[in-house]
C-alpha cells in the first residue's frame, strides 16, 4: 500500500485528514489480531518516545524524515495498518533518529519490529471454510476506500406486524456521489428460512468492490456477517438466514456499507 | 474549571478540531502543565486532539459529559509528559546526555549519584556485555519493557532480560562508586 494515499509534501498537521484516515482504517484495524494491534501500537509508542527525546513535534519529525505528517500521526496513534509499514518507510523513519551514545540503532530496531509484524501477517494454514467465509475474511485485508455510518433500518430484527416489514431505504452521501440502499426481510415459514433482501444503487466516481457488513445493533464491533456485493454500481441480492449466519427477523442488526479496493484477478 | 467548554458537537462541517486544540492548549498552559514550554503545550494539545479523533471514530467518546472526559484526557497527557521528562519517581534530570545528567535512570540512590557524573563515560568505562548494554539502552532510552526487549532480541525470555538488566545495574553501580 505504501504511501500512495498520503500527500508526501504535506508535513503540516491536518486533523480533518487524520479523522478521515482513522475512519478509513478502523474497519481493517478491527480485523487485526491482538498481536498485530500490539505490534503497531508498540512501534507508534516508540516513535513517540524517540521524537520527544529529540524534542521534535510531529511536524518536525515529518520534516526530518520526509514522511507525511498524516502517516506519522496514524502510526503514533496505533491506527496505521501493518501493510503500510513497508521496509523503505520504516528505514526512512529510523534513519532520522540519531544513534545515541553508541547503543541500539533505531533503524535496526524499527526494522526488527516491522519485520516481526510482517511475519504475523503471513497467511496461516487454511482452515476448512466455505467459499463465502473466505471472502468474508478477505475484506479485512483490503484498503477500505469509504464506509458508511452504521444504519439500523427501523424494526430490523424486531418482532413487528406485517406493516413493519415494508422495504426500508437509506441514502449514504459521500464526496464522490451517493449510494441508495434498500432492504427488506421476511420471517421464517415452514417452507423457507428467514430471508434478507438487499438492493443498492450507486452514483459514484469512485470504483471498487461493494461489501456490506452486518453488526449487532447496539455493538458495532460484534460482526454478524460480511458479504461481498461486487463491483457493479447497482444490484440486488437475497440471503436466507442459514447463509447469512443470523436471523434478520430476530437479531437486532445494523448494516455498514463498505467500498473496498477491487478484487485482484487470480494469477 | 474556569475554562470555556468546547464540546466538538458534530455539525454539517464536522467537529471543529482546531477549537478543541486551543482548549487543550489553554488547559495545559494554565492548569495541567504550566511549568512546561509552549512547544510542549502545542505537542501535548495535538496529541490530545488525535486521541479524541481516534476515540470518536471508535465510538468511545461519551455522548454526555464530554467536557470532564476531555479534561481528564488532557490531564493524562500532562502526567505522561511529566513522567517521560522526570521518570516515574520524578528524579530524572532533564539535561542533555552530553551535559552529564540524563539518562540511565538507575534505581534509588544511584540515580542521584549519576546526576553528578558523566553517564556516557561511565557506560564506556564499565565492562558491560553487549547484551547488557543493549538492555540498558532499550529500557532507558527506548522505554521498552522486558517482555518487549525479549521479543526484539529473540531467543530469550523476559526473565533473562531482567537478569541482564540487574547485572548491568550492579556493574554500573560498582563502577560509579570507584569514581
Tab-separated table of C-alpha atoms in Angstrom:
chain	number	residue	atom	x	y	z
A	1	UNK	CA	0.000	0.000	0.000
A	2	UNK	CA	2.950	2.286	0.711
A	3	UNK	CA	2.332	5.976	0.849
A	4	UNK	CA	0.159	6.385	-2.170
A	5	UNK	CA	-2.752	7.667	-0.098
A	6	UNK	CA	-0.675	10.327	1.567
A	7	UNK	CA	0.363	13.682	0.314
A	8	UNK	CA	4.138	13.462	0.505
A	9	UNK	CA	4.695	17.163	0.502
A	10	UNK	CA	2.379	17.793	3.430
A	11	UNK	CA	4.263	17.888	6.702
A	12	UNK	CA	1.642	20.117	8.342
A	13	UNK	CA	-0.908	18.836	10.797
A	14	UNK	CA	-4.352	18.272	9.336
A	15	UNK	CA	-6.885	16.938	11.814
A	16	UNK	CA	-9.625	16.570	9.234
A	17	UNK	CA	-7.396	14.372	7.083
A	18	UNK	CA	-6.411	12.430	10.197
A	19	UNK	CA	-10.056	11.842	11.065
A	20	UNK	CA	-10.752	10.587	7.541
A	21	UNK	CA	-7.648	8.389	7.736
A	22	UNK	CA	-8.737	6.879	11.041
A	23	UNK	CA	-12.260	6.192	9.789
A	24	UNK	CA	-10.942	4.571	6.604
A	25	UNK	CA	-8.740	2.208	8.626
A	26	UNK	CA	-10.995	1.481	11.557
A	27	UNK	CA	-12.727	-1.305	9.743
A	28	UNK	CA	-9.499	-3.117	8.935
A	29	UNK	CA	-7.963	-2.351	12.327
A	30	UNK	CA	-10.805	-4.235	13.946
A	31	UNK	CA	-9.858	-7.270	11.858
A	32	UNK	CA	-6.280	-7.342	13.133
A	33	UNK	CA	-5.227	-9.941	15.639
A	34	UNK	CA	-4.307	-8.678	19.136
A	35	UNK	CA	-0.633	-9.410	18.352
A	36	UNK	CA	-0.758	-7.292	15.209
A	37	UNK	CA	-2.516	-4.456	17.009
A	38	UNK	CA	0.014	-4.620	19.818
A	39	UNK	CA	2.871	-4.586	17.309
A	40	UNK	CA	1.622	-1.460	15.573
A	41	UNK	CA	0.935	0.253	18.898
A	42	UNK	CA	4.450	-0.587	20.097
A	43	UNK	CA	6.043	0.944	17.021
A	44	UNK	CA	3.866	4.022	17.412
A	45	UNK	CA	4.812	4.408	21.057
A	46	UNK	CA	8.476	4.004	20.216
A	47	UNK	CA	8.303	6.734	17.602
A	48	UNK	CA	6.622	8.999	20.136
A	49	UNK	CA	9.285	8.248	22.771
A	50	UNK	CA	12.177	8.992	20.429
A	51	UNK	CA	10.521	12.067	18.962
A	52	UNK	CA	10.022	13.524	22.419
A	53	UNK	CA	13.609	12.777	23.376
A	54	UNK	CA	14.681	14.855	20.401
A	55	UNK	CA	12.090	17.492	21.407
A	56	UNK	CA	10.587	17.279	17.951
A	57	UNK	CA	6.957	17.989	17.248
A	58	UNK	CA	5.161	15.647	14.888
A	59	UNK	CA	5.533	18.278	12.179
A	60	UNK	CA	9.263	18.452	12.815
A	61	UNK	CA	9.507	14.680	12.611
A	62	UNK	CA	7.662	14.819	9.290
A	63	UNK	CA	10.171	17.358	8.025
A	64	UNK	CA	13.152	15.366	9.367
A	65	UNK	CA	12.033	12.073	7.867
A	66	UNK	CA	10.388	13.341	4.696
A	67	UNK	CA	7.385	11.207	5.621
A	68	UNK	CA	3.872	12.668	5.557
A	69	UNK	CA	2.514	14.064	8.808
A	70	UNK	CA	-0.636	12.001	8.365
A	71	UNK	CA	1.285	8.719	8.071
A	72	UNK	CA	3.273	9.526	11.204
A	73	UNK	CA	0.204	10.625	13.152
A	74	UNK	CA	-1.615	7.414	12.244
A	75	UNK	CA	1.436	5.386	13.259
A	76	UNK	CA	1.848	7.130	16.617
A	77	UNK	CA	-1.791	6.606	17.450
A	78	UNK	CA	-1.573	2.913	16.504
A	79	UNK	CA	-4.040	3.216	13.629
A	80	UNK	CA	-1.708	2.603	10.715
A	81	UNK	CA	-2.184	-0.797	9.093
A	82	UNK	CA	0.720	-3.266	9.163
A	83	UNK	CA	0.896	-3.384	5.359
A	84	UNK	CA	1.520	0.357	5.304
A	85	UNK	CA	4.772	-0.175	7.197
A	86	UNK	CA	6.951	-1.005	4.228
A	87	UNK	CA	10.676	-1.679	4.780
A	88	UNK	CA	11.554	1.514	2.905
A	89	UNK	CA	9.349	3.785	5.044
A	90	UNK	CA	10.464	2.133	8.258
A	91	UNK	CA	14.111	2.641	7.294
A	92	UNK	CA	13.387	6.254	6.370
A	93	UNK	CA	11.807	6.746	9.760
A	94	UNK	CA	14.510	5.038	11.812
A	95	UNK	CA	17.266	6.820	9.918
A	96	UNK	CA	16.014	10.199	11.088
A	97	UNK	CA	16.829	9.493	14.713
A	98	UNK	CA	20.456	9.909	15.711
A	99	UNK	CA	22.338	6.949	17.068
A	100	UNK	CA	22.581	7.828	20.751
A	101	UNK	CA	25.581	7.002	22.940
A	102	UNK	CA	26.689	4.130	20.726
A	103	UNK	CA	23.834	1.895	21.795
A	104	UNK	CA	20.968	0.333	19.899
A	105	UNK	CA	20.385	1.599	16.369
A	106	UNK	CA	16.844	2.967	15.843
A	107	UNK	CA	16.860	1.882	12.196
A	108	UNK	CA	17.648	-1.695	13.167
A	109	UNK	CA	15.112	-1.622	15.984
A	110	UNK	CA	12.301	-0.275	13.794
A	111	UNK	CA	13.249	-2.732	11.063
A	112	UNK	CA	13.104	-5.650	13.508
A	113	UNK	CA	9.724	-4.601	14.889
A	114	UNK	CA	8.253	-4.070	11.419
A	115	UNK	CA	9.621	-7.416	10.202
A	116	UNK	CA	8.041	-9.113	13.223
A	117	UNK	CA	4.747	-7.527	12.271
A	118	UNK	CA	5.042	-8.682	8.692
A	119	UNK	CA	5.724	-12.227	9.891
A	120	UNK	CA	2.500	-12.108	11.860
A	121	UNK	CA	0.733	-11.313	8.617
A	122	UNK	CA	1.940	-14.407	6.785
A	123	UNK	CA	-1.082	-16.474	5.857
A	124	UNK	CA	-1.880	-19.185	8.340
A	125	UNK	CA	-2.655	-22.713	7.298
A	126	UNK	CA	-6.060	-22.603	5.666
A	127	UNK	CA	-8.866	-23.796	7.861
A	128	UNK	CA	-11.785	-25.617	6.309
A	129	UNK	CA	-14.193	-22.902	5.302
A	130	UNK	CA	-16.902	-22.207	2.827
A	131	UNK	CA	-16.076	-20.029	-0.193
A	132	UNK	CA	-18.271	-17.351	1.281
A	133	UNK	CA	-16.477	-17.247	4.602
A	134	UNK	CA	-13.184	-17.000	2.725
A	135	UNK	CA	-14.476	-13.898	1.025
A	136	UNK	CA	-15.669	-12.585	4.359
A	137	UNK	CA	-12.193	-12.874	5.829
A	138	UNK	CA	-10.769	-11.113	2.798
A	139	UNK	CA	-12.400	-7.738	3.416
A	140	UNK	CA	-10.318	-7.116	6.472
A	141	UNK	CA	-7.150	-7.133	4.384
A	142	UNK	CA	-8.335	-4.652	1.795
A	143	UNK	CA	-7.968	-0.948	1.700
A	144	UNK	CA	-11.324	0.492	2.605
A	145	UNK	CA	-11.966	3.480	0.407
A	146	UNK	CA	-15.142	4.508	2.134
A	147	UNK	CA	-17.531	3.134	4.682
A	148	UNK	CA	-20.928	4.353	5.684
A	149	UNK	CA	-22.039	5.107	9.200
A	150	UNK	CA	-23.943	2.171	10.713
A	151	UNK	CA	-27.582	2.146	9.629
A	152	UNK	CA	-30.200	0.408	11.664
A	153	UNK	CA	-33.279	0.022	9.496
A	154	UNK	CA	-36.442	0.602	11.541
A	155	UNK	CA	-37.721	-2.628	13.117
A	156	UNK	CA	-34.738	-4.646	11.862
A	157	UNK	CA	-34.527	-7.799	13.950
A	158	UNK	CA	-37.589	-6.925	15.981
A	159	UNK	CA	-40.905	-8.652	16.162
A	160	UNK	CA	-43.273	-6.446	14.168
A	161	UNK	CA	-46.610	-6.515	12.456
A	162	UNK	CA	-46.831	-7.031	8.725
A	163	UNK	CA	-46.747	-3.247	8.201
A	164	UNK	CA	-43.332	-3.146	9.765
A	165	UNK	CA	-41.768	-5.367	7.173
A	166	UNK	CA	-42.020	-2.930	4.307
A	167	UNK	CA	-38.852	-2.028	2.433
A	168	UNK	CA	-36.510	0.286	4.259
A	169	UNK	CA	-34.337	2.704	2.383
A	170	UNK	CA	-31.295	4.794	3.232
A	171	UNK	CA	-29.136	7.078	1.115
A	172	UNK	CA	-25.475	7.475	2.017
A	173	UNK	CA	-23.795	10.602	0.749
A	174	UNK	CA	-20.079	10.884	0.187
A	175	UNK	CA	-17.908	13.425	-1.581
A	176	UNK	CA	-17.751	11.307	-4.704
A	177	UNK	CA	-21.504	10.689	-5.033
A	178	UNK	CA	-24.175	8.727	-3.217
A	179	UNK	CA	-25.406	5.190	-2.624
A	180	UNK	CA	-29.015	4.185	-2.070
A	181	UNK	CA	-29.533	1.000	-0.104
A	182	UNK	CA	-32.873	-0.722	0.193
A	183	UNK	CA	-33.548	-3.778	2.265
A	184	UNK	CA	-36.393	-5.969	3.327
A	185	UNK	CA	-36.725	-9.165	5.327
A	186	UNK	CA	-39.172	-11.971	5.829
A	187	UNK	CA	-39.606	-14.207	8.858
A	188	UNK	CA	-39.107	-17.951	8.581
A	189	UNK	CA	-42.033	-20.041	7.481
A	190	UNK	CA	-42.449	-23.815	7.436
A	191	UNK	CA	-41.343	-23.782	3.796
A	192	UNK	CA	-38.323	-21.495	3.976
A	193	UNK	CA	-35.940	-19.881	6.405
A	194	UNK	CA	-35.951	-16.170	7.195
A	195	UNK	CA	-34.630	-14.105	4.288
A	196	UNK	CA	-32.944	-10.748	3.982
A	197	UNK	CA	-33.063	-8.972	0.630
A	198	UNK	CA	-30.845	-6.016	-0.180
A	199	UNK	CA	-30.610	-3.766	-3.215
A	200	UNK	CA	-28.210	-0.958	-3.921
A	201	UNK	CA	-27.838	1.770	-6.464
A	202	UNK	CA	-24.727	3.921	-6.529
A	203	UNK	CA	-23.907	7.080	-8.381
A	204	UNK	CA	-20.198	7.332	-7.686
A	205	UNK	CA	-16.978	8.441	-9.263
A	206	UNK	CA	-15.075	6.023	-7.005
A	207	UNK	CA	-14.638	2.444	-8.112
A	208	UNK	CA	-14.103	-0.657	-6.055
A	209	UNK	CA	-15.865	-3.605	-4.524
A	210	UNK	CA	-19.022	-3.082	-2.516
A	211	UNK	CA	-19.349	-5.002	0.712
A	212	UNK	CA	-21.995	-4.966	3.356
A	213	UNK	CA	-21.238	-5.652	6.969
A	214	UNK	CA	-23.929	-6.645	9.441
A	215	UNK	CA	-23.317	-5.962	13.106
A	216	UNK	CA	-25.348	-6.139	16.281
A	217	UNK	CA	-27.468	-3.018	16.564
A	218	UNK	CA	-26.010	-1.939	19.904
A	219	UNK	CA	-22.484	-3.178	19.376
A	220	UNK	CA	-20.816	-2.175	16.106
A	221	UNK	CA	-17.800	-4.342	16.973
A	222	UNK	CA	-19.906	-7.531	17.043
A	223	UNK	CA	-19.907	-8.625	13.418
A	224	UNK	CA	-22.757	-10.894	12.428
A	225	UNK	CA	-21.844	-11.242	8.756
A	226	UNK	CA	-19.891	-9.649	5.947
A	227	UNK	CA	-20.971	-10.083	2.355
A	228	UNK	CA	-19.280	-9.062	-0.846
A	229	UNK	CA	-21.629	-7.459	-3.339
A	230	UNK	CA	-19.139	-6.971	-6.156
A	231	UNK	CA	-18.116	-4.047	-8.281
A	232	UNK	CA	-21.454	-3.327	-10.006
A	233	UNK	CA	-22.955	0.061	-9.255
A	234	UNK	CA	-26.379	-1.461	-8.798
A	235	UNK	CA	-27.774	-4.825	-7.977
A	236	UNK	CA	-29.800	-6.839	-5.555
A	237	UNK	CA	-29.231	-9.966	-3.546
A	238	UNK	CA	-31.115	-12.152	-1.090
A	239	UNK	CA	-29.696	-14.306	1.661
A	240	UNK	CA	-31.537	-16.991	3.620
A	241	UNK	CA	-30.717	-16.842	7.327
A	242	UNK	CA	-28.649	-20.035	7.202
A	243	UNK	CA	-26.401	-18.472	4.587
A	244	UNK	CA	-26.338	-15.166	6.410
A	245	UNK	CA	-25.402	-16.718	9.730
A	246	UNK	CA	-28.065	-14.920	11.747
A	247	UNK	CA	-31.806	-14.452	11.702
A	248	UNK	CA	-32.524	-10.918	10.412
A	249	UNK	CA	-36.004	-11.032	11.925
A	250	UNK	CA	-34.914	-11.997	15.435
A	251	UNK	CA	-31.487	-10.440	15.946
A	252	UNK	CA	-31.466	-6.606	16.084
A	253	UNK	CA	-28.901	-5.624	13.476
A	254	UNK	CA	-27.381	-2.675	11.700
A	255	UNK	CA	-25.506	-2.544	8.452
A	256	UNK	CA	-22.463	-0.679	7.223
A	257	UNK	CA	-21.900	-0.232	3.517
A	258	UNK	CA	-18.260	-0.545	2.504
A	259	UNK	CA	-16.388	0.369	-0.636
A	260	UNK	CA	-13.103	-1.565	-0.637
A	261	UNK	CA	-10.265	-1.825	-3.123
A	262	UNK	CA	-11.234	-4.076	-6.000
A	263	UNK	CA	-10.549	-7.770	-6.034
A	264	UNK	CA	-7.411	-8.640	-7.957
A	265	UNK	CA	-7.951	-11.171	-10.729
A	266	UNK	CA	-6.484	-14.562	-9.881
A	267	UNK	CA	-2.920	-15.013	-11.121
B	1	UNK	CA	-12.938	24.659	36.000
B	2	UNK	CA	-12.804	28.215	34.769
B	3	UNK	CA	-12.433	27.187	31.153
B	4	UNK	CA	-14.972	27.589	28.436
B	5	UNK	CA	-16.387	24.281	27.263
B	6	UNK	CA	-15.745	23.415	23.641
B	7	UNK	CA	-17.541	20.147	23.125
B	8	UNK	CA	-16.916	19.239	19.496
B	9	UNK	CA	-20.564	18.768	18.673
B	10	UNK	CA	-20.812	17.319	15.187
B	11	UNK	CA	-22.473	19.674	12.741
B	12	UNK	CA	-22.674	19.797	8.983
B	13	UNK	CA	-18.972	20.616	8.744
B	14	UNK	CA	-17.913	18.086	11.368
B	15	UNK	CA	-16.254	18.846	14.700
B	16	UNK	CA	-14.041	21.897	14.989
B	17	UNK	CA	-10.735	20.258	15.897
B	18	UNK	CA	-8.754	23.473	15.941
B	19	UNK	CA	-11.024	24.898	18.654
B	20	UNK	CA	-10.559	21.725	20.643
B	21	UNK	CA	-6.800	22.041	20.214
B	22	UNK	CA	-6.966	25.613	21.529
B	23	UNK	CA	-8.945	24.498	24.549
B	24	UNK	CA	-6.418	21.752	25.301
B	25	UNK	CA	-3.574	24.235	24.909
B	26	UNK	CA	-5.180	26.635	27.402
B	27	UNK	CA	-5.815	23.825	29.882
B	28	UNK	CA	-2.182	22.758	29.691
B	29	UNK	CA	-0.810	26.275	29.891
B	30	UNK	CA	-2.952	27.418	32.780
B	31	UNK	CA	-3.628	24.277	34.743
B	32	UNK	CA	-2.104	20.928	33.967
B	33	UNK	CA	1.384	21.727	32.675
B	34	UNK	CA	2.009	25.388	33.459
B	35	UNK	CA	5.717	24.732	34.100
B	36	UNK	CA	6.310	23.327	30.612
B	37	UNK	CA	7.365	25.168	27.483
B	38	UNK	CA	4.969	26.442	24.794
B	39	UNK	CA	6.340	23.860	22.359
B	40	UNK	CA	5.396	21.127	24.860
B	41	UNK	CA	1.880	22.540	25.257
B	42	UNK	CA	1.485	22.530	21.488
B	43	UNK	CA	2.676	18.945	21.233
B	44	UNK	CA	0.517	17.693	24.083
B	45	UNK	CA	-2.546	19.548	22.786
B	46	UNK	CA	-2.014	17.991	19.354
B	47	UNK	CA	-1.758	14.515	20.833
B	48	UNK	CA	-4.893	15.082	22.903
B	49	UNK	CA	-6.862	16.018	19.783
B	50	UNK	CA	-5.537	12.981	17.885
B	51	UNK	CA	-6.673	10.768	20.760
B	52	UNK	CA	-10.141	12.339	20.725
B	53	UNK	CA	-10.410	11.718	16.990
B	54	UNK	CA	-9.431	8.056	17.373
B	55	UNK	CA	-11.862	7.621	20.269
B	56	UNK	CA	-14.577	9.387	18.333
B	57	UNK	CA	-14.137	7.139	15.283
B	58	UNK	CA	-14.304	4.080	17.534
B	59	UNK	CA	-17.492	5.379	19.191
B	60	UNK	CA	-15.756	5.708	22.549
B	61	UNK	CA	-16.388	9.391	23.224
B	62	UNK	CA	-19.067	9.700	25.911
B	63	UNK	CA	-22.268	11.099	24.485
B	64	UNK	CA	-22.793	13.148	27.640
B	65	UNK	CA	-20.127	14.593	29.891
B	66	UNK	CA	-17.639	15.268	27.115
B	67	UNK	CA	-16.022	18.205	28.915
B	68	UNK	CA	-14.821	16.348	32.028
B	69	UNK	CA	-13.788	13.403	29.867
B	70	UNK	CA	-11.712	15.674	27.674
B	71	UNK	CA	-10.173	17.478	30.664
B	72	UNK	CA	-9.178	14.079	32.068
B	73	UNK	CA	-7.598	13.118	28.759
B	74	UNK	CA	-5.585	16.362	28.622
B	75	UNK	CA	-4.580	15.915	32.249
B	76	UNK	CA	-3.306	12.412	31.465
B	77	UNK	CA	-1.283	13.822	28.579
B	78	UNK	CA	0.356	16.217	31.037
B	79	UNK	CA	1.052	13.403	33.516
B	80	UNK	CA	2.568	11.223	30.770
B	81	UNK	CA	4.720	14.118	29.641
B	82	UNK	CA	5.912	14.750	33.184
B	83	UNK	CA	6.772	11.066	33.658
B	84	UNK	CA	8.688	10.963	30.410
B	85	UNK	CA	10.642	14.024	31.437
B	86	UNK	CA	11.442	13.140	35.008
B	87	UNK	CA	10.927	9.398	35.335
B	88	UNK	CA	8.285	7.680	37.394
B	89	UNK	CA	9.820	8.858	40.660
B	90	UNK	CA	10.323	12.396	39.375
B	91	UNK	CA	14.086	12.253	39.982
B	92	UNK	CA	15.452	12.129	36.478
B	93	UNK	CA	17.190	15.292	35.346
B	94	UNK	CA	16.383	16.967	32.069
B	95	UNK	CA	19.845	17.878	30.973
B	96	UNK	CA	21.106	16.513	27.680
B	97	UNK	CA	23.277	13.423	27.855
B	98	UNK	CA	26.451	15.182	26.810
B	99	UNK	CA	25.942	17.620	29.690
B	100	UNK	CA	26.298	14.796	32.151
B	101	UNK	CA	22.866	14.241	33.552
B	102	UNK	CA	20.382	12.258	31.692
B	103	UNK	CA	19.743	9.173	31.296
B	104	UNK	CA	20.201	5.663	32.558
B	105	UNK	CA	17.829	6.338	35.353
B	106	UNK	CA	19.077	3.877	37.897
B	107	UNK	CA	17.207	2.894	40.944
B	108	UNK	CA	17.317	4.590	44.305
B	109	UNK	CA	20.463	6.391	45.371
B	110	UNK	CA	22.292	5.549	42.208
B	111	UNK	CA	20.094	7.895	40.202
B	112	UNK	CA	21.152	10.775	42.386
B	113	UNK	CA	24.776	9.737	42.204
B	114	UNK	CA	24.626	9.622	38.456
B	115	UNK	CA	23.167	13.082	38.256
B	116	UNK	CA	26.597	14.425	39.101
B	117	UNK	CA	28.715	12.245	36.841
B	118	UNK	CA	29.146	11.756	33.150
B	119	UNK	CA	26.888	8.888	32.262
B	120	UNK	CA	28.398	8.410	28.842
B	121	UNK	CA	31.893	7.954	30.230
B	122	UNK	CA	30.553	5.715	32.979
B	123	UNK	CA	28.954	3.500	30.352
B	124	UNK	CA	32.148	3.496	28.347
B	125	UNK	CA	34.277	2.608	31.381
B	126	UNK	CA	32.032	-0.139	32.684
B	127	UNK	CA	32.681	-3.547	31.215
B	128	UNK	CA	29.206	-4.423	30.121
B	129	UNK	CA	28.418	-7.361	27.917
B	130	UNK	CA	26.925	-6.270	24.577
B	131	UNK	CA	23.532	-7.716	25.537
B	132	UNK	CA	23.621	-5.883	28.890
B	133	UNK	CA	24.359	-2.612	27.134
B	134	UNK	CA	21.517	-3.251	24.697
B	135	UNK	CA	19.101	-3.996	27.530
B	136	UNK	CA	20.017	-0.736	29.264
B	137	UNK	CA	19.538	1.152	26.045
B	138	UNK	CA	16.218	-0.453	25.217
B	139	UNK	CA	14.968	0.052	28.767
B	140	UNK	CA	16.003	3.608	29.494
B	141	UNK	CA	16.308	5.209	26.107
B	142	UNK	CA	13.634	3.392	24.136
B	143	UNK	CA	11.324	2.881	27.102
B	144	UNK	CA	10.698	-0.773	26.296
B	145	UNK	CA	9.569	-3.408	28.781
B	146	UNK	CA	11.475	-6.608	29.448
B	147	UNK	CA	8.879	-8.658	27.555
B	148	UNK	CA	9.249	-6.397	24.540
B	149	UNK	CA	13.029	-6.498	24.694
B	150	UNK	CA	12.944	-10.296	24.831
B	151	UNK	CA	10.791	-10.329	21.710
B	152	UNK	CA	13.100	-7.961	19.879
B	153	UNK	CA	16.276	-9.800	20.813
B	154	UNK	CA	14.695	-13.167	20.114
B	155	UNK	CA	15.728	-16.474	21.609
B	156	UNK	CA	15.463	-15.227	25.169
B	157	UNK	CA	12.854	-14.612	27.832
B	158	UNK	CA	11.708	-11.579	29.769
B	159	UNK	CA	13.098	-13.147	32.906
B	160	UNK	CA	16.545	-13.441	31.334
B	161	UNK	CA	16.336	-9.838	30.164
B	162	UNK	CA	15.568	-8.734	33.725
B	163	UNK	CA	18.610	-10.695	34.952
B	164	UNK	CA	20.851	-8.982	32.382
B	165	UNK	CA	19.336	-5.681	33.476
B	166	UNK	CA	20.118	-6.309	37.134
B	167	UNK	CA	23.653	-7.417	36.283
B	168	UNK	CA	24.213	-4.281	34.194
B	169	UNK	CA	22.959	-2.037	37.008
B	170	UNK	CA	25.174	-3.804	39.506
B	171	UNK	CA	28.242	-3.297	37.307
B	172	UNK	CA	27.378	0.370	36.769
B	173	UNK	CA	26.853	0.862	40.478
B	174	UNK	CA	30.236	-0.668	41.291
B	175	UNK	CA	31.935	1.432	38.631
B	176	UNK	CA	30.184	4.601	39.846
B	177	UNK	CA	31.434	4.035	43.385
B	178	UNK	CA	35.005	3.815	42.135
B	179	UNK	CA	34.728	7.270	40.563
